[in-house]
PDB file of N, CA and C in Angstrom:
ATOM      1  N   MET A  18       0.938  -1.330   0.034  1.00 52.00           N
ATOM      2  CA  MET A  18       0.036  -0.057  -0.056  1.00 52.00           C
ATOM      3  C   MET A  18       0.699   1.123  -0.021  1.00 52.00           C
ATOM      4  N   SER A  19       0.850   1.964  -1.028  1.00 61.00           N
ATOM      5  CA  SER A  19       1.468   3.291  -0.951  1.00 61.00           C
ATOM      6  C   SER A  19       0.780   4.357   0.044  1.00 61.00           C
ATOM      7  N   ALA A  20       1.453   5.242   0.144  1.00 62.00           N
ATOM      8  CA  ALA A  20       1.152   6.504   0.833  1.00 62.00           C
ATOM      9  C   ALA A  20      -0.395   6.846   0.602  1.00 62.00           C
ATOM     10  N   SER A  21      -1.251   6.922   1.649  1.00 71.00           N
ATOM     11  CA  SER A  21      -2.563   7.246   1.431  1.00 71.00           C
ATOM     12  C   SER A  21      -2.909   8.561   2.514  1.00 71.00           C
ATOM     13  N   ALA A  22      -3.452   9.567   2.086  1.00 78.00           N
ATOM     14  CA  ALA A  22      -3.876  10.695   2.739  1.00 78.00           C
ATOM     15  C   ALA A  22      -5.378  10.393   3.169  1.00 78.00           C
ATOM     16  N   ILE A  23      -5.974  10.714   4.685  1.00 83.00           N
ATOM     17  CA  ILE A  23      -7.135  10.659   5.078  1.00 83.00           C
ATOM     18  C   ILE A  23      -7.426  12.138   5.457  1.00 83.00           C
ATOM     19  N   ASN A  24      -8.386  12.951   5.249  1.00 87.00           N
ATOM     20  CA  ASN A  24      -8.513  14.156   5.621  1.00 87.00           C
ATOM     21  C   ASN A  24      -9.382  14.068   7.023  1.00 87.00           C
ATOM     22  N   THR A  25      -8.541  14.931   7.788  1.00 87.00           N
ATOM     23  CA  THR A  25      -9.319  14.761   9.254  1.00 87.00           C
ATOM     24  C   THR A  25      -9.526  16.266   9.721  1.00 87.00           C
ATOM     25  N   GLN A  26     -10.298  16.562  10.583  1.00 90.00           N
ATOM     26  CA  GLN A  26     -10.328  17.833  11.260  1.00 90.00           C
ATOM     27  C   GLN A  26      -8.918  18.458  11.803  1.00 90.00           C
ATOM     28  N   ALA A  27      -8.376  17.391  12.355  1.00 88.00           N
ATOM     29  CA  ALA A  27      -6.878  17.944  12.598  1.00 88.00           C
ATOM     30  C   ALA A  27      -5.948  17.819  11.610  1.00 88.00           C
ATOM     31  N   GLY A  28      -6.063  17.762  10.647  1.00 88.00           N
ATOM     32  CA  GLY A  28      -5.321  17.687   9.346  1.00 88.00           C
ATOM     33  C   GLY A  28      -4.972  16.159   8.643  1.00 88.00           C
ATOM     34  N   ASP A  29      -4.169  16.094   7.541  1.00 88.00           N
ATOM     35  CA  ASP A  29      -4.139  14.941   6.739  1.00 88.00           C
ATOM     36  C   ASP A  29      -3.278  13.928   7.509  1.00 88.00           C
ATOM     37  N   LEU A  30      -4.047  12.555   7.665  1.00 85.00           N
ATOM     38  CA  LEU A  30      -3.474  11.463   8.119  1.00 85.00           C
ATOM     39  C   LEU A  30      -2.932  10.691   7.203  1.00 85.00           C
ATOM     40  N   VAL A  31      -1.478  10.425   6.981  1.00 84.00           N
ATOM     41  CA  VAL A  31      -0.646   9.612   6.169  1.00 84.00           C
ATOM     42  C   VAL A  31      -0.441   8.198   6.522  1.00 84.00           C
ATOM     43  N   MET A  32      -0.837   7.374   5.586  1.00 78.00           N
ATOM     44  CA  MET A  32      -0.642   5.804   6.274  1.00 78.00           C
ATOM     45  C   MET A  32       0.124   5.063   5.079  1.00 78.00           C
ATOM     46  N   THR A  33       0.918   4.426   5.587  1.00 76.00           N
ATOM     47  CA  THR A  33       1.969   3.134   4.665  1.00 76.00           C
ATOM     48  C   THR A  33       1.731   1.984   5.275  1.00 76.00           C
ATOM     49  N   ALA A  34       2.133   0.619   4.701  1.00 74.00           N
ATOM     50  CA  ALA A  34       1.925  -0.446   5.173  1.00 74.00           C
ATOM     51  C   ALA A  34       3.116  -0.995   4.707  1.00 74.00           C
ATOM     52  N   SER A  35       3.498  -2.072   5.541  1.00 72.00           N
ATOM     53  CA  SER A  35       4.868  -2.967   5.348  1.00 72.00           C
ATOM     54  C   SER A  35       3.914  -4.463   5.703  1.00 72.00           C
ATOM     55  N   ILE A  36       4.109  -5.502   4.837  1.00 71.00           N
ATOM     56  CA  ILE A  36       3.461  -6.870   5.197  1.00 71.00           C
ATOM     57  C   ILE A  36       4.157  -7.901   4.983  1.00 71.00           C
ATOM     58  N   GLY A  37       4.286  -8.910   5.998  1.00 68.00           N
ATOM     59  CA  GLY A  37       4.638  -9.987   5.773  1.00 68.00           C
ATOM     60  C   GLY A  37       3.891 -11.038   5.649  1.00 68.00           C
ATOM     61  N   ILE A  38       3.992 -11.998   4.562  1.00 67.00           N
ATOM     62  CA  ILE A  38       3.356 -13.333   4.165  1.00 67.00           C
ATOM     63  C   ILE A  38       3.938 -14.427   4.370  1.00 67.00           C
ATOM     64  N   SER A  39       3.080 -15.369   4.813  1.00 65.00           N
ATOM     65  CA  SER A  39       3.767 -17.065   5.012  1.00 65.00           C
ATOM     66  C   SER A  39       2.604 -17.705   4.152  1.00 65.00           C
ATOM     67  N   PRO A  40       3.445 -18.612   3.607  1.00 65.00           N
ATOM     68  CA  PRO A  40       2.554 -19.425   2.642  1.00 65.00           C
ATOM     69  C   PRO A  40       1.640 -20.374   3.237  1.00 65.00           C
ATOM     70  N   SER A  41       0.211 -20.362   3.597  1.00 61.00           N
ATOM     71  CA  SER A  41      -0.397 -21.242   4.310  1.00 61.00           C
ATOM     72  C   SER A  41      -0.745 -22.378   3.578  1.00 61.00           C
ATOM     73  N   ALA A  42      -0.635 -22.304   2.341  1.00 58.00           N
ATOM     74  CA  ALA A  42      -1.152 -23.524   1.587  1.00 58.00           C
ATOM     75  C   ALA A  42      -0.255 -24.645   1.379  1.00 58.00           C
ATOM     76  N   LEU A  43       1.235 -24.583   1.740  1.00 60.00           N
ATOM     77  CA  LEU A  43       1.858 -25.814   1.801  1.00 60.00           C
ATOM     78  C   LEU A  43       2.153 -26.376   3.035  1.00 60.00           C
ATOM     79  N   PRO A  44       1.355 -27.516   3.359  1.00 61.00           N
ATOM     80  CA  PRO A  44       1.472 -28.229   4.871  1.00 61.00           C
ATOM     81  C   PRO A  44       2.904 -28.532   4.914  1.00 61.00           C
ATOM     82  N   GLU A  45       3.773 -29.112   3.856  1.00 59.00           N
ATOM     83  CA  GLU A  45       5.117 -29.559   4.168  1.00 59.00           C
ATOM     84  C   GLU A  45       5.800 -28.587   4.483  1.00 59.00           C
ATOM     85  N   VAL A  46       5.775 -27.221   4.228  1.00 56.00           N
ATOM     86  CA  VAL A  46       6.624 -26.057   4.780  1.00 56.00           C
ATOM     87  C   VAL A  46       6.233 -25.652   5.959  1.00 56.00           C
ATOM     88  N   LEU A  47       4.948 -25.720   6.514  1.00 57.00           N
ATOM     89  CA  LEU A  47       4.304 -25.146   7.787  1.00 57.00           C
ATOM     90  C   LEU A  47       3.880 -26.301   8.656  1.00 57.00           C
ATOM     91  N   ALA A  48       4.713 -26.850   9.649  1.00 66.00           N
ATOM     92  CA  ALA A  48       4.331 -27.749  10.217  1.00 66.00           C
ATOM     93  C   ALA A  48       3.295 -27.415  11.439  1.00 66.00           C
ATOM     94  N   SER A  49       2.972 -26.086  11.670  1.00 72.00           N
ATOM     95  CA  SER A  49       2.148 -25.929  12.979  1.00 72.00           C
ATOM     96  C   SER A  49       1.694 -24.263  12.718  1.00 72.00           C
ATOM     97  N   SER A  50       0.505 -24.147  13.415  1.00 73.00           N
ATOM     98  CA  SER A  50       0.277 -22.498  13.199  1.00 73.00           C
ATOM     99  C   SER A  50       1.429 -21.650  14.084  1.00 73.00           C
ATOM    100  N   ASP A  51       2.306 -22.276  14.848  1.00 78.00           N
ATOM    101  CA  ASP A  51       3.314 -21.449  15.527  1.00 78.00           C
ATOM    102  C   ASP A  51       4.328 -21.395  14.211  1.00 78.00           C
ATOM    103  N   GLU A  52       4.539 -22.145  13.298  1.00 78.00           N
ATOM    104  CA  GLU A  52       5.501 -22.127  12.465  1.00 78.00           C
ATOM    105  C   GLU A  52       4.900 -21.046  11.326  1.00 78.00           C
ATOM    106  N   PHE A  53       3.734 -20.982  10.990  1.00 77.00           N
ATOM    107  CA  PHE A  53       2.992 -20.191  10.267  1.00 77.00           C
ATOM    108  C   PHE A  53       3.391 -18.796  10.819  1.00 77.00           C
ATOM    109  N   PHE A  54       2.979 -18.506  12.073  1.00 80.00           N
ATOM    110  CA  PHE A  54       3.383 -16.860  12.859  1.00 80.00           C
ATOM    111  C   PHE A  54       4.519 -16.842  12.630  1.00 80.00           C
ATOM    112  N   ARG A  55       5.591 -17.804  12.950  1.00 83.00           N
ATOM    113  CA  ARG A  55       7.141 -17.089  13.087  1.00 83.00           C
ATOM    114  C   ARG A  55       7.370 -16.814  11.742  1.00 83.00           C
ATOM    115  N   LYS A  56       7.147 -17.515  10.755  1.00 81.00           N
ATOM    116  CA  LYS A  56       7.362 -17.022   9.580  1.00 81.00           C
ATOM    117  C   LYS A  56       6.824 -15.883   8.952  1.00 81.00           C
ATOM    118  N   ALA A  57       5.704 -15.434   9.055  1.00 81.00           N
ATOM    119  CA  ALA A  57       4.936 -14.253   8.810  1.00 81.00           C
ATOM    120  C   ALA A  57       5.441 -13.016   9.710  1.00 81.00           C
ATOM    121  N   ASP A  58       6.020 -13.412  10.804  1.00 85.00           N
ATOM    122  CA  ASP A  58       6.509 -12.407  11.747  1.00 85.00           C
ATOM    123  C   ASP A  58       7.914 -11.978  11.140  1.00 85.00           C
ATOM    124  N   GLN A  59       8.584 -12.795  10.703  1.00 86.00           N
ATOM    125  CA  GLN A  59      10.003 -12.790  10.151  1.00 86.00           C
ATOM    126  C   GLN A  59       9.977 -12.033   8.892  1.00 86.00           C
ATOM    127  N   ASN A  60       8.854 -12.426   8.244  1.00 83.00           N
ATOM    128  CA  ASN A  60       8.842 -11.607   6.866  1.00 83.00           C
ATOM    129  C   ASN A  60       8.349 -10.205   7.076  1.00 83.00           C
ATOM    130  N   LEU A  61       7.461  -9.867   8.236  1.00 83.00           N
ATOM    131  CA  LEU A  61       7.165  -8.540   8.640  1.00 83.00           C
ATOM    132  C   LEU A  61       8.180  -7.723   8.757  1.00 83.00           C
ATOM    133  N   TYR A  62       9.066  -8.237   9.692  1.00 86.00           N
ATOM    134  CA  TYR A  62      10.307  -7.389  10.107  1.00 86.00           C
ATOM    135  C   TYR A  62      11.164  -7.306   8.845  1.00 86.00           C
ATOM    136  N   GLU A  63      11.531  -8.105   7.950  1.00 86.00           N
ATOM    137  CA  GLU A  63      12.075  -8.075   6.942  1.00 86.00           C
ATOM    138  C   GLU A  63      11.658  -6.874   6.015  1.00 86.00           C
ATOM    139  N   ALA A  64      10.300  -6.853   5.837  1.00 83.00           N
ATOM    140  CA  ALA A  64       9.625  -5.752   5.198  1.00 83.00           C
ATOM    141  C   ALA A  64      10.019  -4.433   5.638  1.00 83.00           C
ATOM    142  N   LYS A  65       9.945  -4.534   7.018  1.00 84.00           N
ATOM    143  CA  LYS A  65      10.024  -3.199   7.650  1.00 84.00           C
ATOM    144  C   LYS A  65      11.590  -2.588   7.502  1.00 84.00           C
ATOM    145  N   ARG A  66      12.431  -3.759   7.627  1.00 88.00           N
ATOM    146  CA  ARG A  66      14.007  -3.311   7.526  1.00 88.00           C
ATOM    147  C   ARG A  66      14.310  -3.001   5.970  1.00 88.00           C
ATOM    148  N   SER A  67      13.384  -3.325   4.900  1.00 85.00           N
ATOM    149  CA  SER A  67      13.640  -2.927   3.660  1.00 85.00           C
ATOM    150  C   SER A  67      12.847  -1.790   3.231  1.00 85.00           C
ATOM    151  N   GLY A  68      12.225  -1.110   4.338  1.00 80.00           N
ATOM    152  CA  GLY A  68      11.693   0.271   3.975  1.00 80.00           C
ATOM    153  C   GLY A  68      10.208   0.278   3.608  1.00 80.00           C
ATOM    154  N   LYS A  69       9.866   1.420   3.470  1.00 74.00           N
ATOM    155  CA  LYS A  69       8.286   1.890   3.494  1.00 74.00           C
ATOM    156  C   LYS A  69       7.720   0.836   2.340  1.00 74.00           C
ATOM    157  N   ASN A  70       6.106   0.755   2.264  1.00 75.00           N
ATOM    158  CA  ASN A  70       5.539   0.156   1.277  1.00 75.00           C
ATOM    159  C   ASN A  70       6.232  -1.219   0.753  1.00 75.00           C
ATOM    160  N   GLN A  71       6.549  -2.396   1.477  1.00 77.00           N
ATOM    161  CA  GLN A  71       7.125  -3.466   1.133  1.00 77.00           C
ATOM    162  C   GLN A  71       6.542  -4.655   1.427  1.00 77.00           C
ATOM    163  N   THR A  72       6.431  -5.520   0.736  1.00 78.00           N
ATOM    164  CA  THR A  72       5.961  -7.145   0.770  1.00 78.00           C
ATOM    165  C   THR A  72       7.019  -8.087   0.624  1.00 78.00           C
ATOM    166  N   VAL A  73       7.151  -8.943   1.927  1.00 79.00           N
ATOM    167  CA  VAL A  73       8.010  -9.983   1.726  1.00 79.00           C
ATOM    168  C   VAL A  73       7.314 -11.073   1.590  1.00 79.00           C
ATOM    169  N   MET A  74       7.566 -12.537   0.969  1.00 77.00           N
ATOM    170  CA  MET A  74       7.113 -13.755   1.186  1.00 77.00           C
ATOM    171  C   MET A  74       8.061 -14.639   1.373  1.00 77.00           C
ATOM    172  N   SER A  75       7.633 -15.423   2.516  1.00 71.00           N
ATOM    173  CA  SER A  75       8.677 -16.594   2.382  1.00 71.00           C
ATOM    174  C   SER A  75       8.812 -17.671   1.318  1.00 71.00           C
ATOM    175  N   ASP A  76       9.752 -18.296   1.203  1.00 65.00           N
ATOM    176  CA  ASP A  76       9.707 -19.326   0.164  1.00 65.00           C
ATOM    177  C   ASP A  76       9.060 -20.486   0.573  1.00 65.00           C
TER     178      ASP A  76
END
């Protein structure tokens, strides 16, 4: 998501997003929900380290 402005009474509110994605459709990659969230969390922080408006998906 690129920067989007929302007009408010206090002024413009600008938002960006960084997203981490983990492949839930591959059971051989993800043995449990803990593994799913661990991979998604790793990807989220990698996206944040890469800068604004990033998406990272694990292999």
